[in-house]
Coordinates of C-alpha atoms in Angstrom, one line a residue:
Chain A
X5 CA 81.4 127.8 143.6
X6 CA 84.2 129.5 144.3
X7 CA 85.8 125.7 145.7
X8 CA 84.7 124.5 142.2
X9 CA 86.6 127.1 140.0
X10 CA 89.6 126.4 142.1
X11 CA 89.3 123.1 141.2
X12 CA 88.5 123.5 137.8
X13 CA 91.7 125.6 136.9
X14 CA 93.6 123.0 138.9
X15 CA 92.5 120.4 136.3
X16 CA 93.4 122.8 133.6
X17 CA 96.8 123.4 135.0
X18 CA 97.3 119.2 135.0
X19 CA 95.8 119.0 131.3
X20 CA 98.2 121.7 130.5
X21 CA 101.8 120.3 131.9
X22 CA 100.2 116.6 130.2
X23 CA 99.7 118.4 127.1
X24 CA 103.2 119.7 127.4
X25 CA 104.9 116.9 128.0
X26 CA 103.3 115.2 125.1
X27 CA 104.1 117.5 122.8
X28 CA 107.7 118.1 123.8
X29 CA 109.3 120.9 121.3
X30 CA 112.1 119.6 119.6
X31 CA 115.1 121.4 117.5
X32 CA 114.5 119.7 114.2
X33 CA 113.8 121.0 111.0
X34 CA 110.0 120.4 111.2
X35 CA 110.0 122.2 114.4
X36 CA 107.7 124.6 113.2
X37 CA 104.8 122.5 113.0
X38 CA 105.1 121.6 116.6
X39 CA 105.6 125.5 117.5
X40 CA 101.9 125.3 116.1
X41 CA 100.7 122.2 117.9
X42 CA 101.9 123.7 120.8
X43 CA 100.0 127.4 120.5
X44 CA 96.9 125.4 119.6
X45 CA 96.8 123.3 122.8
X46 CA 99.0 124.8 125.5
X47 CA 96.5 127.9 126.2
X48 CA 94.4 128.8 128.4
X49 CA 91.2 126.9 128.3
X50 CA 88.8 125.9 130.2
X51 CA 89.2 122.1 129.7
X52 CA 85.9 121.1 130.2
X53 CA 86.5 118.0 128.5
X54 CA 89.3 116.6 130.3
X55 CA 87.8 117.5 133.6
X56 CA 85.1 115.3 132.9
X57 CA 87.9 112.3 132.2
X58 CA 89.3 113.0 135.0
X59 CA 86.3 113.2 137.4
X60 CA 84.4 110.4 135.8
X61 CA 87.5 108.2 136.1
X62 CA 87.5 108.8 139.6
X63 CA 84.0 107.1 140.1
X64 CA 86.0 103.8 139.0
X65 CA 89.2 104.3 141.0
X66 CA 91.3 104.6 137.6
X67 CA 94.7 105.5 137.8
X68 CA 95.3 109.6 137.9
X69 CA 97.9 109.2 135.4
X70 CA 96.2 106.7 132.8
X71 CA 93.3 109.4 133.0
X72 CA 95.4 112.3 132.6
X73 CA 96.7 110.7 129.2
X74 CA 92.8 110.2 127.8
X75 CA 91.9 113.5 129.0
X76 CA 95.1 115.1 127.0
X77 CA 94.3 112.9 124.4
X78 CA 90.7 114.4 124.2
X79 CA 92.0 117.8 124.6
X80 CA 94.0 117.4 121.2
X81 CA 90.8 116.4 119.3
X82 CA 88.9 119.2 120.9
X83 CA 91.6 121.7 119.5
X84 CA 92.0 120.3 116.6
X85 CA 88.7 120.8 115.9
X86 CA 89.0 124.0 117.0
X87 CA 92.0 124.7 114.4
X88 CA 90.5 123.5 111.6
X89 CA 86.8 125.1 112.2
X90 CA 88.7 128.6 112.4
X91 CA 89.9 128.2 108.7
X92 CA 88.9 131.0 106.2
X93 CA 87.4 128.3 104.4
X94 CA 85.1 126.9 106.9
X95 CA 84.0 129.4 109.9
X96 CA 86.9 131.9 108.9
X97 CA 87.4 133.1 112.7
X98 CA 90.4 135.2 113.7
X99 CA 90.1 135.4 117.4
X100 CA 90.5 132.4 119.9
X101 CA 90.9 132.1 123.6
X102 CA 91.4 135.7 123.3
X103 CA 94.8 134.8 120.8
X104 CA 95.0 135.1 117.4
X105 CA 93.9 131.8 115.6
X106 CA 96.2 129.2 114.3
X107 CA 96.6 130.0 111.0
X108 CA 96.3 133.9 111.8
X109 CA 99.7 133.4 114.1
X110 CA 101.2 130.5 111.5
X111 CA 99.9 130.2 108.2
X112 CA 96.7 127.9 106.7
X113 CA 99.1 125.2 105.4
X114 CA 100.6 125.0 109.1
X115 CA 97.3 125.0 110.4
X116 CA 95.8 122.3 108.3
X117 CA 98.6 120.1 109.4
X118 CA 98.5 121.0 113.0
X119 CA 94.8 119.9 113.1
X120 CA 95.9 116.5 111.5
X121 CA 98.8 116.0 113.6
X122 CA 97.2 116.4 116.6
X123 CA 94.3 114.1 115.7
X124 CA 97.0 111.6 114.7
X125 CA 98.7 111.9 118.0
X126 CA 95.4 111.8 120.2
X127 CA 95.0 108.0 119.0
X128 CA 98.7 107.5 119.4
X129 CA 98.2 108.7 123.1
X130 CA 95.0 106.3 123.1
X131 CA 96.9 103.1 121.9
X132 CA 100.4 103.9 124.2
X133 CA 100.8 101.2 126.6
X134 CA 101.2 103.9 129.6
X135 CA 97.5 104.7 128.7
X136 CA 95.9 101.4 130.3
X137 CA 97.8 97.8 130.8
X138 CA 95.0 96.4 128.9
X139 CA 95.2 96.3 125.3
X140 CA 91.1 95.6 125.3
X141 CA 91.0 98.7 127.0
X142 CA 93.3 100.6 124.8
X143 CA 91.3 99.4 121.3
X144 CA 88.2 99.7 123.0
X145 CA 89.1 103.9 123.4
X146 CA 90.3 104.2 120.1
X147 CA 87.5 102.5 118.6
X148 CA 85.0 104.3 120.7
X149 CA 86.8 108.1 120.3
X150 CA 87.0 107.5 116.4
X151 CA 83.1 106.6 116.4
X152 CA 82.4 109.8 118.4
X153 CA 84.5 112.3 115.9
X154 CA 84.2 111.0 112.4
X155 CA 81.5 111.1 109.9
X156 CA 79.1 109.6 112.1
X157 CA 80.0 112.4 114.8
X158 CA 81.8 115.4 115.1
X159 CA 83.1 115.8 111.4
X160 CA 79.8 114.8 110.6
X161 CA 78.2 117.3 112.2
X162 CA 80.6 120.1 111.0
X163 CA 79.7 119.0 108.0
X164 CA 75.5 119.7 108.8
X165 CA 77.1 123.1 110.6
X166 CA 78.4 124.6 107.3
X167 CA 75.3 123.8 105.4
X168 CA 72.9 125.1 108.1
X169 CA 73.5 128.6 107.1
X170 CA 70.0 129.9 105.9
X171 CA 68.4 125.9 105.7
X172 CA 65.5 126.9 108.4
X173 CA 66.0 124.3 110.2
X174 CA 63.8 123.1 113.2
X175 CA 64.6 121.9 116.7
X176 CA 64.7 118.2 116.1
X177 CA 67.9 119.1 113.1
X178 CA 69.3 121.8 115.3
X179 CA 69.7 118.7 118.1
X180 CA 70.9 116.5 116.3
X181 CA 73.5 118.7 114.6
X182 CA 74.7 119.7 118.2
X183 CA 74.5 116.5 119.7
X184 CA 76.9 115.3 116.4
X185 CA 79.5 118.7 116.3
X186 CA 79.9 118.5 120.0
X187 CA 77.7 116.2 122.1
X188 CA 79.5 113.2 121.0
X189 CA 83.0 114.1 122.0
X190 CA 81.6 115.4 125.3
X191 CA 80.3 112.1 125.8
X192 CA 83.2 110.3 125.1
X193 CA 84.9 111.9 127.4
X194 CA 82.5 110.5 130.5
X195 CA 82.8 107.0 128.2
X196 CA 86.5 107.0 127.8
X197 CA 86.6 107.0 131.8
X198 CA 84.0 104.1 132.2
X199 CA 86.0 102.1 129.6
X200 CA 89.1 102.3 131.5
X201 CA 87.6 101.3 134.5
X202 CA 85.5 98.5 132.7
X203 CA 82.9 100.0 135.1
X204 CA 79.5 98.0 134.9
X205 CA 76.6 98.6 132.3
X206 CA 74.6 100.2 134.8
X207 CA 77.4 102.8 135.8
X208 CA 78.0 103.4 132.2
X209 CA 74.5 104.0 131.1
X210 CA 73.9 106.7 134.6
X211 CA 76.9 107.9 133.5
X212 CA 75.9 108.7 129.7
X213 CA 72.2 109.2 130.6
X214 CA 74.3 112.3 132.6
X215 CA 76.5 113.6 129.8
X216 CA 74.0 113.6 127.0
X217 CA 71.9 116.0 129.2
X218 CA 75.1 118.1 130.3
X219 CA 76.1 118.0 126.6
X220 CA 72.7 119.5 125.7
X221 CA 72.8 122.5 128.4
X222 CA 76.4 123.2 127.7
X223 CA 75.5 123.9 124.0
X224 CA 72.5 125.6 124.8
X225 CA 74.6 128.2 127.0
X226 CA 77.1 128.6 124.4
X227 CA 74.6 129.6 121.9
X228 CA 73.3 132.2 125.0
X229 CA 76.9 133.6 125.0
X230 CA 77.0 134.2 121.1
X231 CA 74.0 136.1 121.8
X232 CA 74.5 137.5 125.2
X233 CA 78.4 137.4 126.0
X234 CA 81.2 139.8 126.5
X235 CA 83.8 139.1 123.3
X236 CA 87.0 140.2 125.4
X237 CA 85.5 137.5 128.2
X238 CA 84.8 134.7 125.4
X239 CA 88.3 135.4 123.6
X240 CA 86.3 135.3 120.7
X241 CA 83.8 136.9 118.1
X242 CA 80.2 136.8 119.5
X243 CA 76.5 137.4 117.1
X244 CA 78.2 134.8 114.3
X245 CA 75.0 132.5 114.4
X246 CA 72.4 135.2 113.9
X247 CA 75.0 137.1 111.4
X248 CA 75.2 133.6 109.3
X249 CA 71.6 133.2 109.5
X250 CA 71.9 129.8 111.2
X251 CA 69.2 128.4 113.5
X252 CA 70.7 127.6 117.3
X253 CA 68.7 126.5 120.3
X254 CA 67.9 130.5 121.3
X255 CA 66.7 131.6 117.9
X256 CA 64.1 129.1 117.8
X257 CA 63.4 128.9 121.4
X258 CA 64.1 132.5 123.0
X259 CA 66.4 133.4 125.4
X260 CA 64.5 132.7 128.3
X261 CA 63.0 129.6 127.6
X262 CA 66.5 129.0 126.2
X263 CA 67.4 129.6 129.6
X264 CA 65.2 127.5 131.5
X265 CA 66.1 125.1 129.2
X266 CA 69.4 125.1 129.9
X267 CA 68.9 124.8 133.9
X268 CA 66.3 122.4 133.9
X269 CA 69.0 119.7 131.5
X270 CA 71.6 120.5 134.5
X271 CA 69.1 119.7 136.9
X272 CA 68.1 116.8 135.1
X273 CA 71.4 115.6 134.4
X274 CA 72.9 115.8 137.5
X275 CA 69.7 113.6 139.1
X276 CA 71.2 110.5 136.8
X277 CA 74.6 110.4 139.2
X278 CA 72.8 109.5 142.3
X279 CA 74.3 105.7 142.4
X280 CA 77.9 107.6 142.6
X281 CA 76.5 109.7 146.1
X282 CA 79.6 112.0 146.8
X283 CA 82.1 110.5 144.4
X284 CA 80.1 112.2 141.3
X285 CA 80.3 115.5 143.9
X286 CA 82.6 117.3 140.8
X287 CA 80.1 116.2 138.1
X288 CA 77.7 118.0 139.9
X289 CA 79.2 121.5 140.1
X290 CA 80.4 120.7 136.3
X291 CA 76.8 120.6 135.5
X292 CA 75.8 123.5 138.1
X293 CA 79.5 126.1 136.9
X294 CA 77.8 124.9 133.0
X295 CA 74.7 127.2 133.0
X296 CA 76.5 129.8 135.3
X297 CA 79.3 130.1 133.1
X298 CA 79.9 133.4 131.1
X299 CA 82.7 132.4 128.9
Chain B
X3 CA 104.9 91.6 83.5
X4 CA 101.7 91.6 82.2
X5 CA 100.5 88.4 84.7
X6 CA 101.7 90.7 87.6
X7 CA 100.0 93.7 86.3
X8 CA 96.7 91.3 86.0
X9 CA 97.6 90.7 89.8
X10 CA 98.0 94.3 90.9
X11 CA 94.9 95.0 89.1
X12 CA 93.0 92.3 91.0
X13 CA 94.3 93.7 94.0
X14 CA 92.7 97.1 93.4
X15 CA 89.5 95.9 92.6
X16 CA 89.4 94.4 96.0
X17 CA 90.7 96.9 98.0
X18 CA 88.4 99.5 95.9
X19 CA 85.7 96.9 97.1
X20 CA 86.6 96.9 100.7
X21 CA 86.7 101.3 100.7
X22 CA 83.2 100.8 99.0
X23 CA 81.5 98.4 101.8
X24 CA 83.5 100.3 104.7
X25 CA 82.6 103.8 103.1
X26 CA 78.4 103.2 102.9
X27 CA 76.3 105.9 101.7
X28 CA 73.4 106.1 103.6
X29 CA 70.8 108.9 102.7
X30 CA 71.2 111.0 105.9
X31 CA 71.6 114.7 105.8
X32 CA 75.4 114.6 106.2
X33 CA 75.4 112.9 103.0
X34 CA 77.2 114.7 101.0
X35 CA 80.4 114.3 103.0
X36 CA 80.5 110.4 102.1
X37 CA 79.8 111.1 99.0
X38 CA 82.8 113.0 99.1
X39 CA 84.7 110.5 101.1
X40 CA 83.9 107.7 98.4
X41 CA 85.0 110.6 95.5
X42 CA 88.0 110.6 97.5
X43 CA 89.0 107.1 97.8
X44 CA 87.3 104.9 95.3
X45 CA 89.1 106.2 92.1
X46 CA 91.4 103.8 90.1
X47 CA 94.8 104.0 91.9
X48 CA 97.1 101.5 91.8
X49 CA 96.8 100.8 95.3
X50 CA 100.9 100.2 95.7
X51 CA 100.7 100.3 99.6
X52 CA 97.5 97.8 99.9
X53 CA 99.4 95.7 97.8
X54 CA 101.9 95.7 100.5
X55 CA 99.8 95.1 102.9
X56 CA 98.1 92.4 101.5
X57 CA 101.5 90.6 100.1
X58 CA 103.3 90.9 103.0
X59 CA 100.4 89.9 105.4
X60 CA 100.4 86.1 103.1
X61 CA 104.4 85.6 104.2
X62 CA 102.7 85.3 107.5
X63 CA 99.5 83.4 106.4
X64 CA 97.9 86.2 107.5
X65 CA 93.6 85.9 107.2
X66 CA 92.3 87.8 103.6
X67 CA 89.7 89.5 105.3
X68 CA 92.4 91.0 107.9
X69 CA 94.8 92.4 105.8
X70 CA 91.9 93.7 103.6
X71 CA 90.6 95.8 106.6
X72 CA 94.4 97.2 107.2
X73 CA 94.9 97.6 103.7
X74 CA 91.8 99.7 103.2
X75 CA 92.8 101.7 106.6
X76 CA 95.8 102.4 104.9
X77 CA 94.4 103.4 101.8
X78 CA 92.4 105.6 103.5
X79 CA 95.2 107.6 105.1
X80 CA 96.8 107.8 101.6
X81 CA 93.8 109.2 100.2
X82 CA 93.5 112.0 103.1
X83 CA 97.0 113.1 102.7
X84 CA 96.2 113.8 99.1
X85 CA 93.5 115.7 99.5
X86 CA 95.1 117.9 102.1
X87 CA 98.2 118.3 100.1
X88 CA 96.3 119.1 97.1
X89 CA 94.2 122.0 98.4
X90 CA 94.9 125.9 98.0
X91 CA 96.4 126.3 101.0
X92 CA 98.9 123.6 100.4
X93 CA 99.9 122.2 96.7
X94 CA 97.0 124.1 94.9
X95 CA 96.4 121.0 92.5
X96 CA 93.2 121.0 90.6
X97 CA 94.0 117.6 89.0
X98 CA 94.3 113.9 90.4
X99 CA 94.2 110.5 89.5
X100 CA 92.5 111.9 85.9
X101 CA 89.9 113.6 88.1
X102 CA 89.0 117.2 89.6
X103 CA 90.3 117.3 93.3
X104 CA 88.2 117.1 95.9
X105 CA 88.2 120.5 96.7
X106 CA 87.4 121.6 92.8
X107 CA 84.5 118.8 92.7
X108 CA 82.9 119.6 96.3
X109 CA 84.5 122.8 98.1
X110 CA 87.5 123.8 100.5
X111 CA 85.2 123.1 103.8
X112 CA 84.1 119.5 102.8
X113 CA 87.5 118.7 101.3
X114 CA 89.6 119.3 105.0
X115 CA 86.3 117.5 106.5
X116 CA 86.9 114.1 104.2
X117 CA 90.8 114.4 104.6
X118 CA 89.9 114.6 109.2
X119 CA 86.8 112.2 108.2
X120 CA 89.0 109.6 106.6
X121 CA 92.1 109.7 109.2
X122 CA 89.6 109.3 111.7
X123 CA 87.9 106.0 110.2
X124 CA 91.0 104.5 109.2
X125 CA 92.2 104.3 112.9
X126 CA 88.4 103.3 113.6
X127 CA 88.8 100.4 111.2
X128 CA 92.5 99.3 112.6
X129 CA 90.7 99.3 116.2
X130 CA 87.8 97.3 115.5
X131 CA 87.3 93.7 116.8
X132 CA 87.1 92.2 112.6
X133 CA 90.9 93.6 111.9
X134 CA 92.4 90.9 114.2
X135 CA 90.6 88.9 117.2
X136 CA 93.9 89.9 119.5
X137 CA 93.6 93.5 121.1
X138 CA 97.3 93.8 121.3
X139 CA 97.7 93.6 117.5
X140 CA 94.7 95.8 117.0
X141 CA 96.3 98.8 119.3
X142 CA 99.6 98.2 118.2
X143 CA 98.8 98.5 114.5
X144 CA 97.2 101.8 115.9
X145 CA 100.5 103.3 117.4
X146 CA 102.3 102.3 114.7
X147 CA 100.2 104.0 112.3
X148 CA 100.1 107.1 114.4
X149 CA 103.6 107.0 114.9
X150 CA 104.1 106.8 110.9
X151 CA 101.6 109.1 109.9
X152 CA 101.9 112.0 112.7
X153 CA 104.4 114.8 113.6
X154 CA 107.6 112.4 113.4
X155 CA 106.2 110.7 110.1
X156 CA 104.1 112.0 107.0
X157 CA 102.5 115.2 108.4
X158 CA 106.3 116.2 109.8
X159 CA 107.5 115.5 106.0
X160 CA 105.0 117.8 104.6
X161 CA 105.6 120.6 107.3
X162 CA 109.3 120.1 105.7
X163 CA 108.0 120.1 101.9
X164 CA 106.2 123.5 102.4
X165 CA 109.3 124.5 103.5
X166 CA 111.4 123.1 100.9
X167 CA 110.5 125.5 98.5
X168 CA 113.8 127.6 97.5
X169 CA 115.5 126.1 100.2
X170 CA 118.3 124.1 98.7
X171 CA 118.2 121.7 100.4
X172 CA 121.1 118.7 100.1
X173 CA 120.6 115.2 99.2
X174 CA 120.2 114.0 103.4
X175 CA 117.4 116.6 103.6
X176 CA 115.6 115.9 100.7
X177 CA 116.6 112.3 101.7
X178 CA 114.8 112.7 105.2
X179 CA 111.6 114.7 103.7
X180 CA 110.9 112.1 101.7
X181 CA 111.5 109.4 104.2
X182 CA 109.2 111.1 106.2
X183 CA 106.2 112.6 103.8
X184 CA 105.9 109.0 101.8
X185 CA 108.5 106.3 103.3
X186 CA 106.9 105.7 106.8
X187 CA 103.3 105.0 105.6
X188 CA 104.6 102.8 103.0
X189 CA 106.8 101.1 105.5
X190 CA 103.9 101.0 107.8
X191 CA 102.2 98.8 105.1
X192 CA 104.9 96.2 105.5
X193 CA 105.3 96.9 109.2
X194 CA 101.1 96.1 109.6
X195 CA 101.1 93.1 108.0
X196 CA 104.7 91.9 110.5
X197 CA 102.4 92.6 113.3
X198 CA 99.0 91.0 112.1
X199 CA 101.0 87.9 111.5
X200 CA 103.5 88.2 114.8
X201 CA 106.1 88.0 112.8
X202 CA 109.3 86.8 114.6
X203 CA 111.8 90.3 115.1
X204 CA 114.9 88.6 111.8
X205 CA 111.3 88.8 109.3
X206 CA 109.8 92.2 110.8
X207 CA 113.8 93.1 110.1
X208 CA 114.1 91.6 107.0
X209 CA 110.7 92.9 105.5
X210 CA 111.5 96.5 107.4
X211 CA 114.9 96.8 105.0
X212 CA 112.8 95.8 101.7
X213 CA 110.4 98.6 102.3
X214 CA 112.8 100.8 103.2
X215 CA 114.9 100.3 100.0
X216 CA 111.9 100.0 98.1
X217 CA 110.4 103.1 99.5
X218 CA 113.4 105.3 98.2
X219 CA 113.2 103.7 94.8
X220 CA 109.5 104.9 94.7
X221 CA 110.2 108.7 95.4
X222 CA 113.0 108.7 92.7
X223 CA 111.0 107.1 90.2
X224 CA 108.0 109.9 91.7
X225 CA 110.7 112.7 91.2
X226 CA 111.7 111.2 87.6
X227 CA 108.2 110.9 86.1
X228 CA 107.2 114.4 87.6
X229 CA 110.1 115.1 84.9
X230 CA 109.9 113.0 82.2
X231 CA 106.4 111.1 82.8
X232 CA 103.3 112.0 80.5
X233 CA 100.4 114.1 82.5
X234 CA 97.8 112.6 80.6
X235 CA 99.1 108.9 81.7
X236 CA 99.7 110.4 85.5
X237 CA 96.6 111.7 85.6
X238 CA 98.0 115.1 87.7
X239 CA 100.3 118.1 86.6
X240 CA 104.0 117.2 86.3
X241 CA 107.1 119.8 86.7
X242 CA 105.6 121.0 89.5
X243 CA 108.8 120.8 91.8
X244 CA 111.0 122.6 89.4
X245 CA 108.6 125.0 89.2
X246 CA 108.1 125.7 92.4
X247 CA 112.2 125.3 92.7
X248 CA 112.4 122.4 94.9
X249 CA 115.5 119.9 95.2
X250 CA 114.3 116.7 94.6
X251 CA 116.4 113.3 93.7
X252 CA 116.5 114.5 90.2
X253 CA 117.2 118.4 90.8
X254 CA 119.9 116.9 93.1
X255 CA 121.7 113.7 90.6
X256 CA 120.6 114.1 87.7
X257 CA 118.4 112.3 85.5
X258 CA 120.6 109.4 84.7
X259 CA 122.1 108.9 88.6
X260 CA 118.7 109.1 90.0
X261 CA 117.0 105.9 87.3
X262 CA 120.3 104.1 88.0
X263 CA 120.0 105.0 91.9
X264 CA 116.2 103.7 91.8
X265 CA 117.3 100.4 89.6
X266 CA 120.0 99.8 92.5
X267 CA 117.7 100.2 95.1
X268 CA 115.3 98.0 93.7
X269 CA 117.8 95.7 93.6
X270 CA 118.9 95.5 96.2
X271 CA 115.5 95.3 98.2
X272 CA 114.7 92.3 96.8
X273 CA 117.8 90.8 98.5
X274 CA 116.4 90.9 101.9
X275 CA 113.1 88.8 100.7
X276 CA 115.4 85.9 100.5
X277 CA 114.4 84.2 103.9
X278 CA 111.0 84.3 102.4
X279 CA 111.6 82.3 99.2
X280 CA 108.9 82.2 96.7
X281 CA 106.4 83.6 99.1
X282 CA 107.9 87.3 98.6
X283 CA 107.5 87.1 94.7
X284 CA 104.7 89.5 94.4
X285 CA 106.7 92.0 96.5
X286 CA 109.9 90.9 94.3
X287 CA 107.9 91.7 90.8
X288 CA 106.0 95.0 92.6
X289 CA 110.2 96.5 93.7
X290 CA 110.6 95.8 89.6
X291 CA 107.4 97.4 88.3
X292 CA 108.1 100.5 90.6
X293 CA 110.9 101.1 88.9
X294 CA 109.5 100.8 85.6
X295 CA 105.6 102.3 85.5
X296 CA 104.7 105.2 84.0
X297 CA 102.3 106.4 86.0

């Protein structure tokens, strides 16, 4: 395990300097807003996402660079999201990766465009040329990324998010919300690295079959740390569910069937990678450093 | 006049048409955010910039349903920057198009969701196999957009309006700002319609200098009516940028330079249509009605 969180903050530390690069900081007038873009993406994440480009493109022998690209380009959506979900008029959070949150170190009008500029340039990145040589490829991630965040996805299921405040609902809504707000985009992430390696329909259906499980446990363990976590580890404000009155996997399941839940979707998940044998080794401590995880 | 009002009218009933068929409302129970996403969009504008699309695209004999689809993409990154701009945060309008806002008729939360919502579909729509059967069209209208709309484009310009605020600036700034905040996407409605047609690099040139001319002409005539022009007839609040003491083509020549100065430029757009002969008409008769609406 201790290999495996080696690795993982090597993969952050690539995402990072891609992220960097991308978003070079210019002096221009408008240099302000890319100040912003900056603090929003250059920190010190986990990069769960992008690790999951990265080692999923690996099963297909993709280029390390073209990956790097869709996993920065993923990265930006995430935080994005992340930006705009921390407004005072949605979840109104101050405290993020253990920083103050965009609009708390800026202002909200910065962050409001920092969240659209940053979704603007994750399809830019997507579309680039230096992204795949195959401009099939390239419209097939766009097309595919924008399916998995917009109204039929991750908006969409901010959208259920802000409404399930004291709605009662039951597991099959709570699901479905999750899989929408974040499952998708986790998904895509394992589907962005099957498209650019045109890998084969049965590759790409192991391959989702794994992430929608991973997806699952991941969110099932972040609801666990809103209930159970340290707030100085988590970097940010824990008890926000219960607080809100909003339904999550452990108020209608328990912790420790929450739990179990939770370890038995890693098993599961991981047993869908077997036609990879070693090469999906990384996917499998993903799944195993998921449930383990404290922050 | 009145035949190519008739035709600009026509145009907006399709284009309203196309936003209606891409923009379904399906009774799910995320609803309400496309029923804010069709609040958002399917309101009588004059559609200037998918009457660009859609003119331009027919000098290239362009197919309908294509430049429909781009149209509406870009229609639907119009109507996403408004909302943004218009809530608290940023503008703080309560009127639009005749209508409450889309933060005053649903809430703050829903209206950043339709503004990420929308962006995200219209790149969905430029990326999709119907918008053109060639995959290097469909990713580079997708750069292009991005490249238009993002950091170095639209959202950079309103970083800069935010800021313009008792900032005297001079007539390059404001000159730049605007180029930015409203030139680029307009030019990108042009610039689509060159690339769905792979237009030869003298018309891409040629149809690049109209729009940039025309562009121009478009803001001073904004600046002028936000001065002289009826609110009623605008359907939104007008002295807004004296009020909030911003230079603005007006502030900065006058009343009388700056109609003159639009006139000119209109003008002189027109003059690079010529290798188009009576093909460019509609965009010939839409540079003089610019200059000469109301609203």
């Amino acid at each position: 395990m201790t290999d495996f969180k080696e690795a993982l903050d090597e993969n952050a530390r690539l995402v990072t300097s891609a992220l960097d690069r991308l978003l070079p900081l210019e002096d221009k007038p408008e240099s302000r807003l890319m100040e912003a873009m900056r603090y929003a993406t250059l920190s010190e994440g986990k990069r769960v996402r992008p690790f999951l480009v990265i080692s999923s493109a690996r099963l297909f022998n993709v280029s390390e660079s073209c990956a790097l690209r869709v996993a920065a380009a993923v990265e930006m959506v995430h935080c994005y999201s992340l930006v705009h979900d921390d407004l005072p008029a949605m979840d109104d959070d101050e405290l993020r990766r253990g920083r103050p949150t965009c609009h708390v170190e800026f202002d909200e009008a910065t962050a409001i465009l920092v969240g659209d500029a940053l979704l603007t340039k994750a399809f830019r990145v997507l579309s680039e040329l230096d992204t795949h040589p195959d401009p099939a490829v390239r419209s097939e991630l766009v097309t595919a990324m924008a399916r998995a965040i917009g109204e039929e996805g991750m908006v969409g299921g901010q959208m259920l998010d802000l409404k399930a405040e004291n709605a009662n609902l039951g597991m099959a809504e709570v699901t479905r919300l999750q899989r929408m707000k974040t499952g998708m985009l986790i998904a895509f992430a394992c589907e962005s690295a099957a498209i650019l390696g045109k890998a084969p329909e049965p590759a790409r259906h192991a391959l989702h079959a794994f992430v929608h499980d991973l997806g699952l446990a991941f969110q099932i363990v972040d609801d666990l740390l809103d209930v159970e976590g340290d707030e100085k580890e988590l970097g940010k404000k824990t008890g926000k569910d219960a607080a809100a009155g909003k339904a999550t996997f452990v108020s209608l399941m328990g912790r420790d069937r929450a739990r179990a839940q939770a370890e038995m979707l890693s098993g599961q998940a991981t047993q869908h990678l077997e036609m990879f044998a070693e090469k999906a080794d990384p996917l499998r401590e993903l799944a195993r450093f998921i449930v383990r995880r404290r922050s």
